């Protein structure tokens, strides 16, 4: 039997991507991402995804409804960034994305684009406008090619 080598340095993350929706678990993910970014002096990227699948057929046909949802998400992203900075995260950016499934969009589109080395999402999201990110947490945990954290309160 080989000897265990436990002399391993923890990873110091450089680019942390957090997926946030309007739910308690989304906020838990954000709080954990802020903490990790501050601890590692990392760039924090806060992302929200408009899931097109979640729009009603009527909303999907009305550009004004989509624009309104996008404006709401972007306003929330600005609030999340201001909050992160107030809690000590120094390098913070936001990104809006859209697609069919939030987890797939975060992993396949956003994470490579921002060169994330850690992705954090909430465990589930039964409340809130979009019920999006938490429902995709298992997908992210299984398919992420980078380190991932599923935050739970």
mmCIF file of C-alpha atoms in Angstrom:
data_model
loop_
_atom_site.group_PDB
_atom_site.id
_atom_site.type_symbol
_atom_site.label_atom_id
_atom_site.label_comp_id
_atom_site.label_asym_id
_atom_site.label_seq_id
_atom_site.Cartn_x
_atom_site.Cartn_y
_atom_site.Cartn_z
ATOM 1 C CA UNK A 1 0.000 0.000 0.000
ATOM 2 C CA UNK A 2 1.378 3.418 -0.927
ATOM 3 C CA UNK A 3 1.860 6.140 1.639
ATOM 4 C CA UNK A 4 -0.644 8.984 1.735
ATOM 5 C CA UNK A 5 0.753 12.353 0.705
ATOM 6 C CA UNK A 6 -1.323 14.859 2.629
ATOM 7 C CA UNK A 7 1.070 17.735 2.029
ATOM 8 C CA UNK A 8 -1.228 19.392 -0.534
ATOM 9 C CA UNK A 9 -1.827 23.118 -0.755
ATOM 10 C CA UNK A 10 -5.446 24.204 -1.122
ATOM 11 C CA UNK A 11 -6.411 25.746 -4.437
ATOM 12 C CA UNK A 12 -6.290 29.509 -4.539
ATOM 13 C CA UNK A 13 -9.001 30.404 -7.008
ATOM 14 C CA UNK A 14 -8.478 33.280 -9.404
ATOM 15 C CA UNK A 15 -11.834 33.628 -11.201
ATOM 16 C CA UNK A 16 -14.970 32.643 -9.285
ATOM 17 C CA UNK A 17 -18.270 32.410 -11.146
ATOM 18 C CA UNK A 18 -21.452 32.480 -9.078
ATOM 19 C CA UNK A 19 -24.899 31.882 -10.514
ATOM 20 C CA UNK A 20 -27.538 33.889 -8.673
ATOM 21 C CA UNK A 21 -31.302 33.910 -9.003
ATOM 22 C CA UNK A 22 -33.987 35.505 -6.841
ATOM 23 C CA UNK A 23 -34.044 32.839 -4.146
ATOM 24 C CA UNK A 24 -32.674 32.282 -0.677
ATOM 25 C CA UNK A 25 -30.342 29.567 -1.973
ATOM 26 C CA UNK A 26 -29.133 31.935 -4.706
ATOM 27 C CA UNK A 27 -28.247 34.445 -2.014
ATOM 28 C CA UNK A 28 -26.451 31.717 -0.045
ATOM 29 C CA UNK A 29 -24.389 30.990 -3.160
ATOM 30 C CA UNK A 30 -23.583 34.693 -3.503
ATOM 31 C CA UNK A 31 -22.515 34.979 0.155
ATOM 32 C CA UNK A 32 -20.203 31.967 -0.199
ATOM 33 C CA UNK A 33 -18.755 33.303 -3.445
ATOM 34 C CA UNK A 34 -18.060 36.701 -1.860
ATOM 35 C CA UNK A 35 -16.312 34.980 1.044
ATOM 36 C CA UNK A 36 -14.192 32.786 -1.235
ATOM 37 C CA UNK A 37 -13.307 35.686 -3.553
ATOM 38 C CA UNK A 38 -12.226 37.806 -0.588
ATOM 39 C CA UNK A 39 -10.251 34.929 0.918
ATOM 40 C CA UNK A 40 -8.423 34.193 -2.350
ATOM 41 C CA UNK A 41 -8.246 37.779 -3.636
ATOM 42 C CA UNK A 42 -10.043 36.447 -6.720
ATOM 43 C CA UNK A 43 -12.061 38.072 -9.474
ATOM 44 C CA UNK A 44 -15.766 37.508 -8.699
ATOM 45 C CA UNK A 45 -18.092 37.117 -11.671
ATOM 46 C CA UNK A 46 -21.785 37.257 -10.756
ATOM 47 C CA UNK A 47 -24.072 35.765 -13.402
ATOM 48 C CA UNK A 48 -27.827 35.509 -13.790
ATOM 49 C CA UNK A 49 -29.527 33.544 -16.527
ATOM 50 C CA UNK A 50 -32.885 34.235 -18.136
ATOM 51 C CA UNK A 51 -34.194 30.781 -18.909
ATOM 52 C CA UNK A 52 -36.198 31.073 -22.095
ATOM 53 C CA UNK A 53 -37.925 27.750 -21.283
ATOM 54 C CA UNK A 54 -39.480 29.373 -18.220
ATOM 55 C CA UNK A 55 -41.245 32.077 -20.198
ATOM 56 C CA UNK A 56 -44.880 31.463 -20.941
ATOM 57 C CA UNK A 57 -45.753 31.114 -24.612
ATOM 58 C CA UNK A 58 -47.385 34.532 -24.514
ATOM 59 C CA UNK A 59 -44.358 36.165 -22.850
ATOM 60 C CA UNK A 60 -41.986 34.491 -25.302
ATOM 61 C CA UNK A 61 -43.915 36.074 -28.171
ATOM 62 C CA UNK A 62 -43.808 39.564 -26.676
ATOM 63 C CA UNK A 63 -40.488 41.343 -26.910
ATOM 64 C CA UNK A 64 -41.584 43.811 -24.220
ATOM 65 C CA UNK A 65 -42.023 41.005 -21.679
ATOM 66 C CA UNK A 66 -38.528 39.681 -22.423
ATOM 67 C CA UNK A 67 -37.051 43.195 -22.209
ATOM 68 C CA UNK A 68 -38.778 43.714 -18.856
ATOM 69 C CA UNK A 69 -37.402 40.439 -17.455
ATOM 70 C CA UNK A 70 -33.923 41.304 -18.732
ATOM 71 C CA UNK A 71 -34.093 44.774 -17.152
ATOM 72 C CA UNK A 72 -35.110 43.218 -13.821
ATOM 73 C CA UNK A 73 -32.235 40.733 -13.950
ATOM 74 C CA UNK A 74 -29.704 43.423 -14.877
ATOM 75 C CA UNK A 75 -30.935 45.689 -12.055
ATOM 76 C CA UNK A 76 -30.528 42.799 -9.615
ATOM 77 C CA UNK A 77 -27.032 42.076 -10.938
ATOM 78 C CA UNK A 78 -26.054 45.682 -10.185
ATOM 79 C CA UNK A 79 -27.382 45.266 -6.623
ATOM 80 C CA UNK A 80 -25.471 41.997 -6.179
ATOM 81 C CA UNK A 81 -22.234 43.637 -7.367
ATOM 82 C CA UNK A 82 -22.668 46.607 -5.026
ATOM 83 C CA UNK A 83 -23.372 44.221 -2.143
ATOM 84 C CA UNK A 84 -20.278 42.119 -2.958
ATOM 85 C CA UNK A 85 -18.090 45.214 -2.990
ATOM 86 C CA UNK A 86 -19.570 46.378 0.321
ATOM 87 C CA UNK A 87 -18.594 42.997 1.815
ATOM 88 C CA UNK A 88 -14.973 43.232 0.707
ATOM 89 C CA UNK A 89 -14.833 41.709 -2.766
ATOM 90 C CA UNK A 90 -12.671 44.103 -4.754
ATOM 91 C CA UNK A 91 -12.728 42.833 -8.335
ATOM 92 C CA UNK A 92 -16.383 42.220 -9.259
ATOM 93 C CA UNK A 93 -18.112 41.998 -12.619
ATOM 94 C CA UNK A 94 -21.555 40.872 -13.691
ATOM 95 C CA UNK A 95 -22.828 38.976 -16.684
ATOM 96 C CA UNK A 96 -26.330 38.444 -18.049
ATOM 97 C CA UNK A 97 -26.982 35.332 -20.106
ATOM 98 C CA UNK A 98 -29.987 33.615 -21.590
ATOM 99 C CA UNK A 99 -30.759 30.150 -22.846
ATOM 100 C CA UNK A 100 -32.837 27.057 -22.251
ATOM 101 C CA UNK A 101 -31.298 25.730 -19.003
ATOM 102 C CA UNK A 102 -29.343 27.861 -16.551
ATOM 103 C CA UNK A 103 -26.860 25.146 -15.602
ATOM 104 C CA UNK A 104 -25.979 24.393 -19.194
ATOM 105 C CA UNK A 105 -25.614 28.098 -20.018
ATOM 106 C CA UNK A 106 -23.325 28.652 -17.027
ATOM 107 C CA UNK A 107 -21.101 25.652 -17.773
ATOM 108 C CA UNK A 108 -21.022 25.662 -21.558
ATOM 109 C CA UNK A 109 -21.125 29.393 -22.304
ATOM 110 C CA UNK A 110 -20.361 31.628 -19.336
ATOM 111 C CA UNK A 111 -17.634 29.675 -17.479
ATOM 112 C CA UNK A 112 -15.375 29.275 -20.546
ATOM 113 C CA UNK A 113 -15.984 32.878 -21.628
ATOM 114 C CA UNK A 114 -14.880 34.279 -18.257
ATOM 115 C CA UNK A 115 -12.233 31.567 -17.704
ATOM 116 C CA UNK A 116 -13.701 30.599 -14.326
ATOM 117 C CA UNK A 117 -11.824 28.138 -12.148
ATOM 118 C CA UNK A 118 -14.634 27.755 -9.580
ATOM 119 C CA UNK A 119 -18.400 27.817 -10.058
ATOM 120 C CA UNK A 120 -20.814 28.261 -7.143
ATOM 121 C CA UNK A 121 -24.605 27.838 -7.275
ATOM 122 C CA UNK A 122 -27.395 27.407 -4.746
ATOM 123 C CA UNK A 123 -28.703 23.957 -3.879
ATOM 124 C CA UNK A 124 -32.253 24.547 -5.030
ATOM 125 C CA UNK A 125 -34.643 27.343 -5.641
ATOM 126 C CA UNK A 126 -38.290 26.768 -4.964
ATOM 127 C CA UNK A 127 -39.018 30.448 -4.624
ATOM 128 C CA UNK A 128 -38.237 33.435 -6.745
ATOM 129 C CA UNK A 129 -39.005 34.541 -10.235
ATOM 130 C CA UNK A 130 -37.178 31.990 -12.323
ATOM 131 C CA UNK A 131 -36.653 28.863 -10.227
ATOM 132 C CA UNK A 132 -33.643 28.401 -12.436
ATOM 133 C CA UNK A 133 -30.192 27.881 -10.992
ATOM 134 C CA UNK A 134 -30.860 25.539 -8.092
ATOM 135 C CA UNK A 135 -32.779 23.143 -10.310
ATOM 136 C CA UNK A 136 -29.580 22.842 -12.326
ATOM 137 C CA UNK A 137 -27.217 22.344 -9.352
ATOM 138 C CA UNK A 138 -26.960 18.576 -9.829
ATOM 139 C CA UNK A 139 -26.194 19.074 -13.518
ATOM 140 C CA UNK A 140 -23.400 21.502 -12.651
ATOM 141 C CA UNK A 141 -21.924 19.208 -9.984
ATOM 142 C CA UNK A 142 -21.873 16.266 -12.407
ATOM 143 C CA UNK A 143 -20.668 18.011 -15.550
ATOM 144 C CA UNK A 144 -18.354 20.825 -14.418
ATOM 145 C CA UNK A 145 -14.807 20.538 -15.676
ATOM 146 C CA UNK A 146 -13.739 23.068 -13.033
ATOM 147 C CA UNK A 147 -14.160 23.013 -9.261
ATOM 148 C CA UNK A 148 -17.757 23.476 -8.179
ATOM 149 C CA UNK A 149 -19.637 24.237 -4.992
ATOM 150 C CA UNK A 150 -23.330 23.715 -4.374
ATOM 151 C CA UNK A 151 -24.127 26.061 -1.500
ATOM 152 C CA UNK A 152 -26.907 25.164 0.901
ATOM 153 C CA UNK A 153 -28.281 27.000 3.903
#
